[in-house]
Every structure is written in structure tokens, then in C-alpha cells.
Short mmCIF file of C-alpha atoms in Angstrom, two decimals:
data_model
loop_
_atom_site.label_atom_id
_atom_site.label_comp_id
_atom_site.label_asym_id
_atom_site.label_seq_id
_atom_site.Cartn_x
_atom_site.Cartn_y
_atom_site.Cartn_z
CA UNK F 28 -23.70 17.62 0.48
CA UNK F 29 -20.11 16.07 0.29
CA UNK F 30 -19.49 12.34 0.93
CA UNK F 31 -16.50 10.00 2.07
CA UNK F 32 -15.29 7.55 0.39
CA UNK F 33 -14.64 4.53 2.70
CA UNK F 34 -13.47 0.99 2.24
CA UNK F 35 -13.65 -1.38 4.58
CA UNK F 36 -11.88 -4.87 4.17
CA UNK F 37 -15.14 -7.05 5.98
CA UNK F 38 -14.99 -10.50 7.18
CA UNK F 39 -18.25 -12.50 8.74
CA UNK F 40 -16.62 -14.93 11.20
CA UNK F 41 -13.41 -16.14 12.15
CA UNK F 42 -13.42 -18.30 9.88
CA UNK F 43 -14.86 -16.78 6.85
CA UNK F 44 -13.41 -14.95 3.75
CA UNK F 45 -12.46 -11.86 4.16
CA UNK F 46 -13.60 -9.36 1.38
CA UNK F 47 -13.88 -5.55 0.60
CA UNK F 48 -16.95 -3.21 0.63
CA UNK F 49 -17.24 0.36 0.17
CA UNK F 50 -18.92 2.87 1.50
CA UNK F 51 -20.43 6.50 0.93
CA UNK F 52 -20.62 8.63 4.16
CA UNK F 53 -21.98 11.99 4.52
CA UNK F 54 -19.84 14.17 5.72
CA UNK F 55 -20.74 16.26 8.84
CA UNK F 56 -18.44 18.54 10.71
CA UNK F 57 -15.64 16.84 13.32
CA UNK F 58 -16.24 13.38 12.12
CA UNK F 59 -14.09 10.55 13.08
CA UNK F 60 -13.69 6.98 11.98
CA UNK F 61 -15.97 5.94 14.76
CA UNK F 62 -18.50 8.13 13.71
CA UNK F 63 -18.04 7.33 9.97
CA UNK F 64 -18.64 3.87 11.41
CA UNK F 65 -22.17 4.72 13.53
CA UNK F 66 -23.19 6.29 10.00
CA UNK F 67 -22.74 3.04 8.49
CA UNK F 68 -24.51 1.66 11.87
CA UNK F 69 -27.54 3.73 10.95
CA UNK F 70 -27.82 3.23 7.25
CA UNK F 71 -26.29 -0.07 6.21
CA UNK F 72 -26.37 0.24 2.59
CA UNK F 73 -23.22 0.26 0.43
CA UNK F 74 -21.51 2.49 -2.25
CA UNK F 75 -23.55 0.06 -4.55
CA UNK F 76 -26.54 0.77 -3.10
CA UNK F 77 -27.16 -2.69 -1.49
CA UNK F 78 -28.14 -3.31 1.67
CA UNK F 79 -25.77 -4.75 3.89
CA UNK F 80 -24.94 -6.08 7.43
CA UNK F 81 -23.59 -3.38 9.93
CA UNK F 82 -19.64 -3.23 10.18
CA UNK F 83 -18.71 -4.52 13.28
CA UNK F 84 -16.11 -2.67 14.96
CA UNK F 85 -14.64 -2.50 18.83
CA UNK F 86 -14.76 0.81 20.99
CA UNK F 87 -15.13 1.77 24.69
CA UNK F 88 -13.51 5.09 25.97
CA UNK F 89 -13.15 7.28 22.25
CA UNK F 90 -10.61 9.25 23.97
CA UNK F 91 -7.42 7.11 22.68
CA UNK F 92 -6.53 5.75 26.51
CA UNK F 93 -8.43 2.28 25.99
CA UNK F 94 -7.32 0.90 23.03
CA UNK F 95 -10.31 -0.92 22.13
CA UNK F 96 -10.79 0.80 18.30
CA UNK F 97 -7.93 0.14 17.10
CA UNK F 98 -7.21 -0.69 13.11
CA UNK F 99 -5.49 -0.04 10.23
CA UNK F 100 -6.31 3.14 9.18
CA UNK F 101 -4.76 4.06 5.51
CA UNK F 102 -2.31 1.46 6.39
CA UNK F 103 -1.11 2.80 9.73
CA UNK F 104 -2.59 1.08 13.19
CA UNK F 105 -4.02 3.14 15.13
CA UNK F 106 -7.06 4.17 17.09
CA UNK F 107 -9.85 4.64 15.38
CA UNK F 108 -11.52 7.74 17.58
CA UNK F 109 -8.30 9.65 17.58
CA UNK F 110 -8.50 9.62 13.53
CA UNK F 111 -10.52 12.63 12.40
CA UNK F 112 -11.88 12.69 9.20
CA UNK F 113 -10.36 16.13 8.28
CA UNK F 114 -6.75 14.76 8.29
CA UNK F 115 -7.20 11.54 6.44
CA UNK F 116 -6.62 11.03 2.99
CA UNK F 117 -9.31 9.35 0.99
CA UNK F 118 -10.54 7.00 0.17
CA UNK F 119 -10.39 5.92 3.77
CA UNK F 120 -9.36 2.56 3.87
CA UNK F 121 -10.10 0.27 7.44
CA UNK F 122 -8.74 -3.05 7.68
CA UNK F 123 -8.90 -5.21 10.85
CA UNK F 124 -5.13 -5.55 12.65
CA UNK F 125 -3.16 -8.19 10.88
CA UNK F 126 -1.22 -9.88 13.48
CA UNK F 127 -4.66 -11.04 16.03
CA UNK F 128 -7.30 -13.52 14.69
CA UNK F 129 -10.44 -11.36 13.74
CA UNK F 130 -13.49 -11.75 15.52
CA UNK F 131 -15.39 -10.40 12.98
CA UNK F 132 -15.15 -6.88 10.41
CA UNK F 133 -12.89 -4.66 12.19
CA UNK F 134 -13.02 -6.31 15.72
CA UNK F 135 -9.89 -8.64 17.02
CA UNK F 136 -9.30 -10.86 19.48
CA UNK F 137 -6.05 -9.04 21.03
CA UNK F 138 -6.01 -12.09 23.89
CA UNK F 139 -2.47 -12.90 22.97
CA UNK F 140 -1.17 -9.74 24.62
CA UNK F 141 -2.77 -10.39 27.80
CA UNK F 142 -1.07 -13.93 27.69
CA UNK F 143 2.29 -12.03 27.08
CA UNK F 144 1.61 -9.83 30.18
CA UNK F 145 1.02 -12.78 32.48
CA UNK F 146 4.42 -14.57 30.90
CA UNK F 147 6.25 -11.42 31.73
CA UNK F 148 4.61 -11.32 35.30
CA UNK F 149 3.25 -8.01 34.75
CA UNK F 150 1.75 -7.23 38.47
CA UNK F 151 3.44 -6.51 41.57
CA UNK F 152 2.99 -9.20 44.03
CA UNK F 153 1.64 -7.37 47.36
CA UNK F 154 -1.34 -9.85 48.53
CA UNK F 155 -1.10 -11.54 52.18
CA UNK F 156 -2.31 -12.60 54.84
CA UNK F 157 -1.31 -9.86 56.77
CA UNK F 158 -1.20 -5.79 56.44
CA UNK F 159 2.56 -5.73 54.56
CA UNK F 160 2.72 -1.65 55.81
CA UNK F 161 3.52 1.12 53.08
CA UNK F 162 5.92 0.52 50.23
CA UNK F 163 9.48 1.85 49.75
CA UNK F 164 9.13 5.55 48.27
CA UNK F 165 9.97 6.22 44.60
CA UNK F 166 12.42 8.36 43.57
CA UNK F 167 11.14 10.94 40.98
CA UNK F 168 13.69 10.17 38.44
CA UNK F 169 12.65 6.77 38.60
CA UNK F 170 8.68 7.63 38.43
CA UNK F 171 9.64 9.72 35.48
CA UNK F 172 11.05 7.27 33.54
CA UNK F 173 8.02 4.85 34.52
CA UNK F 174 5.08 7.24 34.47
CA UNK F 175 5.10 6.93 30.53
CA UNK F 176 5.39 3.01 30.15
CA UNK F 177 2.55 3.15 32.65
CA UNK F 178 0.47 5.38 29.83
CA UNK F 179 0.33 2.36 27.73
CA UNK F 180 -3.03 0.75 26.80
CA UNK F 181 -2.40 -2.70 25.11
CA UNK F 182 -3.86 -1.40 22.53
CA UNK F 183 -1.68 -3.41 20.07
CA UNK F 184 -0.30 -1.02 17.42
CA UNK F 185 3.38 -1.64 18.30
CA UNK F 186 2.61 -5.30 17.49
CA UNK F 187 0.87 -4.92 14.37
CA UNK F 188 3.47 -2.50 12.61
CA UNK F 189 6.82 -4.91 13.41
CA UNK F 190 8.09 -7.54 11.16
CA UNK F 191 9.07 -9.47 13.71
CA UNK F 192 5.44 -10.40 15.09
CA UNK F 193 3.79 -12.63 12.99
CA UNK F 194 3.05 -16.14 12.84
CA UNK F 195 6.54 -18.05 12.47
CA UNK F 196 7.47 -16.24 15.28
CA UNK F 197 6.33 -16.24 19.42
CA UNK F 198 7.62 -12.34 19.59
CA UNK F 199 6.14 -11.23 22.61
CA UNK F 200 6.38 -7.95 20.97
CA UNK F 201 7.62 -4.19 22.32
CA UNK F 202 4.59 -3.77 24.69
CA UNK F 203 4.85 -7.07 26.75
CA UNK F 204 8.75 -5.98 27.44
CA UNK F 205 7.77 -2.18 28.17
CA UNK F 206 5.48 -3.44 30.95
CA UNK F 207 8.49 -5.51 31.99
CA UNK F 208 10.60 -3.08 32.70
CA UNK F 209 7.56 -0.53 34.22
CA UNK F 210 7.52 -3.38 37.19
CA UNK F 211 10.99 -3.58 37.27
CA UNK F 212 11.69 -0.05 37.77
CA UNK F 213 9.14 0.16 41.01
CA UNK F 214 10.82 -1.03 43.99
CA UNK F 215 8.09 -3.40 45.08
CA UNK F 216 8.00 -4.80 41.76
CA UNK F 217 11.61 -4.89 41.72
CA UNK F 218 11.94 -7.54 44.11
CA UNK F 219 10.55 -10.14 41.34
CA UNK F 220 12.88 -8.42 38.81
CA UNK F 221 14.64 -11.28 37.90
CA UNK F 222 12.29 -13.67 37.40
CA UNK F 223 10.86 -10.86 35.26
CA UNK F 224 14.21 -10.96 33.19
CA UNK F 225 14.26 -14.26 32.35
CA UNK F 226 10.88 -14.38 31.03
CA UNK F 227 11.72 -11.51 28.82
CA UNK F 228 15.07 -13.37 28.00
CA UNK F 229 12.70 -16.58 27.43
CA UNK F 230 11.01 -18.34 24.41
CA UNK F 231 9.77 -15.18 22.14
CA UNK F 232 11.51 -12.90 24.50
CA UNK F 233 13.63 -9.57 23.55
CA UNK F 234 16.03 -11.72 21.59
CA UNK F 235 13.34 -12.02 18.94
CA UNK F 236 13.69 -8.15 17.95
CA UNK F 237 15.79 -6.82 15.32
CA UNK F 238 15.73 -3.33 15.77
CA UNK F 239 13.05 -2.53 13.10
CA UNK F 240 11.93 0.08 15.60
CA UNK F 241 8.19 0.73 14.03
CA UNK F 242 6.91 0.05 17.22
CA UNK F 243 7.76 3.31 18.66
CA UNK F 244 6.92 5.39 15.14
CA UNK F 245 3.30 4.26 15.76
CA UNK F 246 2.86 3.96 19.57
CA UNK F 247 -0.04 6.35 19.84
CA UNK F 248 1.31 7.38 23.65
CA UNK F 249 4.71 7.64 22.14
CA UNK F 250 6.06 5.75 24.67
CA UNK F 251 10.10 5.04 24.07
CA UNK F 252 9.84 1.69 23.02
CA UNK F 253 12.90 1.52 21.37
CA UNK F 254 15.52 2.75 24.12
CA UNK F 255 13.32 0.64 26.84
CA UNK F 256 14.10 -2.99 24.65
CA UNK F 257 17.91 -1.58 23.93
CA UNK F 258 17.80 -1.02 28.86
CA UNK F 259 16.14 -4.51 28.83
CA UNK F 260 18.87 -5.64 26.22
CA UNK F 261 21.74 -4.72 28.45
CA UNK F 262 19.59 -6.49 31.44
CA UNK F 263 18.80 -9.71 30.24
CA UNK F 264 22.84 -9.77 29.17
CA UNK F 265 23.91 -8.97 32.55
CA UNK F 266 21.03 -11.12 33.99
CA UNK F 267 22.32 -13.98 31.72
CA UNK F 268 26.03 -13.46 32.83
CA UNK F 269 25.49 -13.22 36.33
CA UNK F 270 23.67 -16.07 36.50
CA UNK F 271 26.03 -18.42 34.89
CA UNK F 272 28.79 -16.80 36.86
CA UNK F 273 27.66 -17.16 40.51
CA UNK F 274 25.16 -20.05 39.91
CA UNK F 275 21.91 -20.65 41.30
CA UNK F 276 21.67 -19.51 44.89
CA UNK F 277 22.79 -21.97 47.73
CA UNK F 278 20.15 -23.26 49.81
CA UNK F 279 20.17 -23.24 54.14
CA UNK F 280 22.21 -26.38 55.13
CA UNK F 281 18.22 -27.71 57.09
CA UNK F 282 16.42 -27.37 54.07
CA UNK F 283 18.32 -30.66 52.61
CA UNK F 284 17.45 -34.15 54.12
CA UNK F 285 19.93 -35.54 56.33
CA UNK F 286 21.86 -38.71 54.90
CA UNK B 9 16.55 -25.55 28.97
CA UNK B 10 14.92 -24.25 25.77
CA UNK B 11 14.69 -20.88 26.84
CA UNK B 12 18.19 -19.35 27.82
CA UNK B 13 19.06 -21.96 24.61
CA UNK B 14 17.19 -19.37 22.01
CA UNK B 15 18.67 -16.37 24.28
CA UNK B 16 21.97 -17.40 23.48
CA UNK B 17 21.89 -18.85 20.03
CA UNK B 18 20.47 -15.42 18.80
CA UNK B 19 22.94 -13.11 21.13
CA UNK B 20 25.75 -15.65 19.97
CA UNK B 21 25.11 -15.37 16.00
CA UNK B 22 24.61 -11.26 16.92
CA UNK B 23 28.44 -11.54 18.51
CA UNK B 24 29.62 -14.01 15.37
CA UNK B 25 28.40 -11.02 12.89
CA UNK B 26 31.24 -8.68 14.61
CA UNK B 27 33.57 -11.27 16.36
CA UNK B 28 35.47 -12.97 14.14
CA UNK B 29 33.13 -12.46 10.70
CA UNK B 30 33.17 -8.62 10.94
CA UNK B 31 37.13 -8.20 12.32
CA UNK B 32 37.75 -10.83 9.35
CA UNK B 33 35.89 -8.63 6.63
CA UNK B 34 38.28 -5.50 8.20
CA UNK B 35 40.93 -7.60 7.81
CA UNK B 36 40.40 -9.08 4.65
CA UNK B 37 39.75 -5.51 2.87
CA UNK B 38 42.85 -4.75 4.25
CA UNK B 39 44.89 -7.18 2.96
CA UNK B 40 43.33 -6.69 -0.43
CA UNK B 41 44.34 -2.90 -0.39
CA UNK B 42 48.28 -4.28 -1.21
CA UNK B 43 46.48 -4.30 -4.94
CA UNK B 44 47.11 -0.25 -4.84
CA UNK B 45 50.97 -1.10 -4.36
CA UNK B 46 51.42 -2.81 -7.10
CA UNK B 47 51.83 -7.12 -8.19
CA UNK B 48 54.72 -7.51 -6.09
CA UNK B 49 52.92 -6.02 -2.64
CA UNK B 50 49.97 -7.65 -3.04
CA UNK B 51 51.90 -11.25 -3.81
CA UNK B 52 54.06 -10.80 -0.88
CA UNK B 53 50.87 -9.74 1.31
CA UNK B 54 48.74 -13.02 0.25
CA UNK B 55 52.15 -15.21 0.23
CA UNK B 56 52.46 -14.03 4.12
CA UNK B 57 49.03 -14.73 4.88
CA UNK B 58 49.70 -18.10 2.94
CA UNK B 59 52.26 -18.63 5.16
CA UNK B 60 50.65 -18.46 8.31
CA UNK B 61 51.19 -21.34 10.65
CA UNK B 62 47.94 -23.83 10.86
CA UNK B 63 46.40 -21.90 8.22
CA UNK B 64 43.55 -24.49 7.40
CA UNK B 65 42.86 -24.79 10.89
CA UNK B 66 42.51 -20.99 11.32
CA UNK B 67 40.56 -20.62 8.45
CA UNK B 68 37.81 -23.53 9.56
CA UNK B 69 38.09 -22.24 13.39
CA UNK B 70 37.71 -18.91 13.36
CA UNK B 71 36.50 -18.07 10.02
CA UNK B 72 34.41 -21.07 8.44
CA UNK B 73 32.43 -22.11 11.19
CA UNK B 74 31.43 -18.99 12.58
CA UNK B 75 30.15 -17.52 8.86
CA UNK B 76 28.73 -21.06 8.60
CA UNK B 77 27.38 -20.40 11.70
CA UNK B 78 25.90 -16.68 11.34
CA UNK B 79 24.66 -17.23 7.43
CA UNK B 80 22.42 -20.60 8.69
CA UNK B 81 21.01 -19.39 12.00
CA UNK B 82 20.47 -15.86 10.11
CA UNK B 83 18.82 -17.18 6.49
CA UNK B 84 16.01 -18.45 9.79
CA UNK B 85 16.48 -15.21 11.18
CA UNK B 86 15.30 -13.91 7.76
CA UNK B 87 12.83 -16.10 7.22
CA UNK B 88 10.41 -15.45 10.46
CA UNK B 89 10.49 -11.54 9.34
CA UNK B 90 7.58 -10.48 7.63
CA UNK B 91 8.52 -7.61 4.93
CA UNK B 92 6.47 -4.12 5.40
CA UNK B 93 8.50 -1.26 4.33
CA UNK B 94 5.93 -0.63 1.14
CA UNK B 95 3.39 -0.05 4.51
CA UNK B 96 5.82 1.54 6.95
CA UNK B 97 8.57 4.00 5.18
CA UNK B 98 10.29 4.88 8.35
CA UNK B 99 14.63 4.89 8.03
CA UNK B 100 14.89 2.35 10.31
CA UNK B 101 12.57 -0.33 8.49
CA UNK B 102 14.35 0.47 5.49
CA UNK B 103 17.45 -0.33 7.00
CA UNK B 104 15.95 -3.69 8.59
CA UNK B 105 15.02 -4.75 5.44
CA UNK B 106 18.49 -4.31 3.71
CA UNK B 107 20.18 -5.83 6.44
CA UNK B 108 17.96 -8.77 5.68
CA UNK B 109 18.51 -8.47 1.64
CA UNK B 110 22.32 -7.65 1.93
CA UNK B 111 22.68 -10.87 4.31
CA UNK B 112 20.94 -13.02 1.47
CA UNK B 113 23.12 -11.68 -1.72
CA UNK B 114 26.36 -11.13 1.01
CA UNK B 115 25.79 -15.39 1.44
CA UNK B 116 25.18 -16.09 -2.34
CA UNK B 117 28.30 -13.92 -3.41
CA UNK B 118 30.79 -15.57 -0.33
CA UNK B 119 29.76 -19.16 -1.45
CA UNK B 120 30.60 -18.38 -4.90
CA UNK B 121 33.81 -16.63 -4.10
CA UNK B 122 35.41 -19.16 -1.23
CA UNK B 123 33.87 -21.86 -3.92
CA UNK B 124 36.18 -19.86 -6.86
CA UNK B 125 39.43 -18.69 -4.90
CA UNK B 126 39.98 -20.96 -2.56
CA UNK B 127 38.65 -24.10 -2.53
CA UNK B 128 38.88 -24.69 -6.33
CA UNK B 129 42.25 -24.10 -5.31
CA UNK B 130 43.05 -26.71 -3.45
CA UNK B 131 42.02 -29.39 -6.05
CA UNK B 132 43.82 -27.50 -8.88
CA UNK B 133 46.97 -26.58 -6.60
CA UNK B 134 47.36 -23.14 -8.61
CA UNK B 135 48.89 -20.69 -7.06
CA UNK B 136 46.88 -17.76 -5.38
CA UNK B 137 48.54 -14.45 -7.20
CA UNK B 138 47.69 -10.84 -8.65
CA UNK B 139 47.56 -12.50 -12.03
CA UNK B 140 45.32 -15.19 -11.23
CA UNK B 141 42.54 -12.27 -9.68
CA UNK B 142 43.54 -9.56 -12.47
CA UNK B 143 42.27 -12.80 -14.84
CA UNK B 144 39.17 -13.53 -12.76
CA UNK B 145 38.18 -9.95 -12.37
CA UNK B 146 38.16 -9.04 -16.11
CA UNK B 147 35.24 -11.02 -16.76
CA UNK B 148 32.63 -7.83 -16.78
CA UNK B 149 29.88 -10.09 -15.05
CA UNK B 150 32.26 -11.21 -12.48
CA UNK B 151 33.29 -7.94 -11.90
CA UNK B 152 29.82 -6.18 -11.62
CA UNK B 153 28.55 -9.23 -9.09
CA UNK B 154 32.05 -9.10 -6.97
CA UNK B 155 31.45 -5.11 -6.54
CA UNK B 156 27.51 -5.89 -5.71
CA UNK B 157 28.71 -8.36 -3.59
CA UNK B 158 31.36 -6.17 -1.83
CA UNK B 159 29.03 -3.11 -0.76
CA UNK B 160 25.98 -5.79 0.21
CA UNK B 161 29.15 -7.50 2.68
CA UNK B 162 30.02 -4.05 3.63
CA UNK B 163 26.69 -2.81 4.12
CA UNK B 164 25.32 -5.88 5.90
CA UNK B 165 28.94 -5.16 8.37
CA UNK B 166 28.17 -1.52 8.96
CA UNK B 167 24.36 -1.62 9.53
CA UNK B 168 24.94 -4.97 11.73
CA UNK B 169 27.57 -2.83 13.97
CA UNK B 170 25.13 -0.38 14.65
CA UNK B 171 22.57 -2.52 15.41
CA UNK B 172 25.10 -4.77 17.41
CA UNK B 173 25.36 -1.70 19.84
CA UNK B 174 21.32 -1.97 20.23
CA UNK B 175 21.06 -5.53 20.49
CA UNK B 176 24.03 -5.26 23.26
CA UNK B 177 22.27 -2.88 25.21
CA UNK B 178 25.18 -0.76 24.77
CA UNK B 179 23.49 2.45 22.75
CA UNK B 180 20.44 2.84 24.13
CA UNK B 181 19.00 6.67 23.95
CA UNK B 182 18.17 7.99 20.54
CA UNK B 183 20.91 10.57 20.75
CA UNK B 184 23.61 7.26 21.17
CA UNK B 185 22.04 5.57 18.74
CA UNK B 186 22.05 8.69 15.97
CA UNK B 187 26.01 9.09 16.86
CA UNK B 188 26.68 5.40 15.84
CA UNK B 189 24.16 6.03 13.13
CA UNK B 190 26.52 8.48 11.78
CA UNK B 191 29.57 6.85 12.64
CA UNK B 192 28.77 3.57 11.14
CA UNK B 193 27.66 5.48 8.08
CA UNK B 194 30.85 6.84 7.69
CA UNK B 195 32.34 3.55 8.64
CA UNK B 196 30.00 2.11 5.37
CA UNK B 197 31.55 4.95 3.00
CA UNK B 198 35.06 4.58 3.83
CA UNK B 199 35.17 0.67 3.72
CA UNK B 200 32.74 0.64 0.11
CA UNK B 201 35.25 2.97 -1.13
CA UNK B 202 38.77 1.28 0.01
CA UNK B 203 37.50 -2.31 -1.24
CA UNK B 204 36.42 -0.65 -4.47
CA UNK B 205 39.53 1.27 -4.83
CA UNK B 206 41.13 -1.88 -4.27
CA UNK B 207 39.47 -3.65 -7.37
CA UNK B 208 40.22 -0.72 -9.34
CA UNK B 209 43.76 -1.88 -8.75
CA UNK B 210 43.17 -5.45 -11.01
CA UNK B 211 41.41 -3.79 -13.45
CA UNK B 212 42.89 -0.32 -14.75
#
């Protein structure tokens, strides 16, 4: 029976050393890396022969829309139940993302990208105390041109493949400014679309790009990262210019104290 | 405000790159290109720019500051990019990289050559002439690092027009941005050759 070769770059704790281990697999038809991994699972003993710990790894869905698995796989990020076994070259080498704090082996803490939605205001404020009624319709053109920002997953790869995210920088990275624009482009959401644009103009904003453009060669829902940051370029310009130009807005004369 | 303070430092030194540094480069190249006409052109081409009124005060306005400007806030530029094109071949991470590389040697080679032809200049008083370049230029190591240092400056001007258009918001589709792609390629060919051609001049 035929084997895979894996190795697997392994570390214990947050904290710890990080080191390398390999791995012999048998091979069974329609493997993936998950499955590769739940062999490990089973029989925890290394290409030495030692026994070992399990390799600790993240999943949920395996059908690439959660985002969960994802790691470097042969030096690409991506998700690990959407890489079969048949189309990877081996050795098969798994490494943990590079650009979130590891939890432990191949599982990350990707926490900094739900901080990055929340700076961008990624929701669409509709809560009340009263029925608001139905929305404003969408125009299809518009839902078009949203439908596949709204495919994304925070599943980090766009982060881990550019230069530009790393730790000198706050680069709220490709997917943070995507989601910008997805709210943006619905007309409920687009009545907070400024104060969306100035986050994304803000501290680790779009300015922080430099047109690398890996993020869209390895979004997994190849999702047009690049032409969405070049729309949210010409936004935050206008945004920028119009603001200095007319000022803030002028408050009701009864709103200032008299005297 | 912190904030719209990093917005506009970064879109400022993007503007610098093309407005005056780039037009500058264009023009310089340009004025360099007398060379082809012979020692008298190219003496009466530098003696008019020589002659320009407020000179100094041109040259610090709208050239030294801005470079000074550009080169400082992009060296930190440089510095918070993490290299990966050994991990990621793709075209466009090649060219990130090399707009990152050229902008270093582009910086080293500048320094040396304001440092060489013009400020030296002022503290020897010589006279700026064909002669005085032909003599500089026939040193072979000179030579080599002034052509290296042309293509990086002419390189690092192409590439950064392209991506100017991006950061600008003004290209934004792929089929835009492959026009400009091939436009500022073109743009990169033309200007490597016409500065060369121009050295050629000095030295045949």
C-alpha cells in the first residue's frame, strides 16, 4: 500500500517552539488534508516511528464556505478540505498561517479580523424601537457586484499571502475593506457609508496597500479584491476631498446654547 | 487627528513619486538627450537650465524636498513590507518587490550623483560641461553603476505610474489596469533606451 509523505511544522502552545515532524499516511482513495489529518488523529505515531501527540488542527463545514481549516498548504494558504491529496505535490508540507498568533499545531487565533470588521463597521444598522418597514430595493447591478464580496468567509488567506500584513504594520488587510464596500454598496448600509470611509481611510486603512495584489491570486472565492481596494481608493480620495472642501456639517441654530 | 494624518502622508508621498519627482526625471532625461547633438548642444542646454532665474530655490522647492520627501517616508514604506516572492511567484509580487529594490539602489545612486555633480560643485565652482561628464563617465565603474542606476530610476518611475493609477483609484478593472500595464511598459523601454542612448553620447 502507498503512503504520503507529510510534514507538519508543530508547535505546543502559544508560546512554545515551534518545530517540524513528519508523517507517513496511507493513502486511501479521495483523501484530503483533513483526512490525512484524522489519520494522524487515529494513529499518532511519526515517520520515526515514535509516538506522538495528535496534530491539532481547526475545521467546521469541509466544504470551503467556513474558513475554519485554513493553512499553508505547500506554501500557498488555503483551506485545508478543499486540498485533495491527488493534486498536491509531495511531500505535503502544513504550516500554521503566519500572520495570526497560533493557538497551537495548525490552529490560529484569526481574532484580529473580527476586530478589523467591527473598525470598518461591518453591519447594517437596522435595530429600533419601532418596526422601521421594508428597505429600499436593490438594483441587480448593484446586488451583482455585492453578491460576491458577500461569498467571503474571513477565512484569512488574503491576509496571510500580502507583504503588507505583518507585524510593523496595522494593515487591516483586503478582506476588512471588501466587507467595507459590500455595506456600502446596499442602500441601508449606505446610509453609514461615510463613516465607513473614514475608517477604511483610518490608522491601517487602504493607504497601507501597495498593490502587491496576492490577495486576490489566493482568495479561495475569487472574490475581486484587487479592483474593490483600487473603487475604495477613488472613495476614500473623494471622501477625503469633500470633506475638507465643504467642512463638517452645520448644526440647527437650537442645538447651540444661547449666550 | 492621527488618522486622516497617515491617509495623507502616504497619498501625498504616492503624488510626490509623479508630481514633481517623476515630471523632473522626464525632464531631466530630456535635457540629457542634447548629448546626441553634440558638445556644443548639450553645453548650451545645461548653460540655459543654469541660467534659470532662482535656480537654487527651484531646485530645493520643487525638486529637493519632495525626493527628500518621497525617499524618507518610502525607505519606511519599505521597511514595514515583508518580502515573499520566493513563496508567491505571481507578476504582480514580482513587480512589488522591484519597486521596493529599485527605490533602495534609485536613493543610493541619486545621493551619490547630486553629491558628485552638483553639490561638489558648488564648493569647487567648476563649471558644469560635456567635458567635465565625458571625464566622469569614463571611469568603467562609474559608468556601469550610473547605467544600473538609470534603469532602477526609470523602472522605479514606470512601475510607480502604474501603480499611481491604482493607488488613485483611477484604473480600477483588470482590463484598465493591463492597458497601463502595457503602456507603462512601453513607457519603461522607451525612457531605459533614450537615457542610455544618451550616455552612449559621452562615451563613444
Amino acid at each position: 500500500m502507498s503512503e504520503i509523505l507529510v510534514k507538519i511544522k508543530r508547535q505546543d502552545g502559544p508560546k512554545s517552539k515551534s518545530y517540524w515532524e513528519e508523517f507517513k499516511v496511507p493513502l486511501k482513495t479521495n483523501m484530503n488534508v483533513i483526512s490525512i489529518l484524522m489519520e494522524i488523529q487515529k494513529n499518532p505515531v511519526n515517520a520515526k516511528g515514535q509516538q506522538t501527540v495528535p496534530v491539532v488542527w481547526d475545521c467546521n463545514c469541509l466544504e470551503e464556505v467556513c474558513g475554519a481549516c485554513t493553512m499553508v498548504i505547500n506554501g500557498v494558504p488555503r483551506q485545508a478540505c478543499a486540498a485533495l491529496v491527488k493534486d498536491l505535490k509531495q511531500p505535503i508540507v502544513l504550516r500554521p498561517l503566519t500572520k495570526f498568533p497560533v493557538v497551537r499545531d495548525l490552529m490560529v487565533d484569526r481574532n484580529v479580523m473580527f476586530e478589523n470588521l467591527k473598525k470598518i463597521q461591518g453591519w447594517i444598522p437596522i435595530d429600533g424601537t419601532y418596526d422601521l418597514g421594508p428597505g429600499p430595493r436593490i438594483a441587480p447591478a448593484r446586488r451583482d457586484e455585492a453578491y460576491p464580496i458577500a461569498t467571503c468567509m474571513t477565512c484569512g488567506c488574503c491576509m496571510e499571502a500580502c507583504p503588507n500584513v505583518n507585524s510593523r504594520t496595522t494593515y487591516i488587510g483586503p478582506a476588512a475593506i471588501a466587507q467595507a464596500k459590500l455595506f456600502n454598496t446596499h442602500p441601508t448600509g449606505a446610509m453609514n457609508k461615510e463613516e465607513r470611509l473614514d475608517a477604511v481611510a483610518g490608522d491601517g486603512g487602504i493607504v497601507d496597500c501597495g498593490n502587491a495584489q496576492n490577495c486576490e491570486r489566493v482568495c479561495p472565492k475569487l472574490i475581486p479584491l484587487v479592483s474593490i481596494i483600487a473603487e475604495m481608493n477613488r472613495e476614500t480620495v473623494f471622501r477625503g476631498f469633500t470633506r475638507w472642501l465643504k467642512g463638517k456639517p452645520q448644526k440647527a441654530a437650537f442645538d447651540e446654547p444661547i449666550g | 487627528m492621527s488618522q486622516t494624518y497617515h491617509y495623507l502622508v502616504r497619498r501625498l508621498h504616492s503624488f510626490a513619486g509623479i508630481f514633481p519627482v517623476g515630471i523632473f526625471l522626464l525632464m531631466h532625461l530630456f535635457i540629457n538627450s542634447f548629448a546626441l547633438r553634440g558638445e556644443a548642444a548639450y553645453n548650451r542646454a545645461v548653460g540655459f537650465v543654469n541660467n534659470i532665474p532662482g535656480l537654487v530655490y527651484l531646485e530645493i522647492l520643487l525638486i529637493g524636498v519632495p525626493i527628500a520627501f518621497h525617499a524618507l517616508y518610502g525607505l519606511w514604506v519599505t521597511y514595514v513590507t515583508k518580502t515573499s516572492i520566493f513563496q508567491y511567484y505571481y507578476f504582480r509580487n514580482w513587480m512589488f518587490y522591484l519597486q521596493r529594490l529599485t527605490a533602495v539602489i534609485t536613493l543610493i545612486f541619486v545621493v551619490w550623483h547630486v553629491w558628485v555633480l552638483r553639490i561638489v560643485r558648488v564648493f569647487t565652482g567648476t563649471e558644469m560641461t560635456f567635458l567635465t561628464v565625458q571625464a566622469w563617465l569614463a571611469n568603467p565603474l562609474y559608468l556601469t553603476f550610473y547605467i544600473i542606476g538609470l534603469l532602477a530610476a526609470v523602472y522605479h518611475f514606470s512601475n510607480g505610474l502604474w501603480s499611481f493609477l491604482v493607488t488613485w483609484g483611477i484604473t480600477i478593472g483588470p482590463e484598465s489596469q493591463r492597458l497601463t500595464l502595457y503602456v507603462c511598459t512601453v513607457i519603461f523601454i522607451l525612457l531605459g533606451i533614450a537615457g542610455i542612448n544618451s550616455v552612449y553620447a559621452f562615451i563613444r
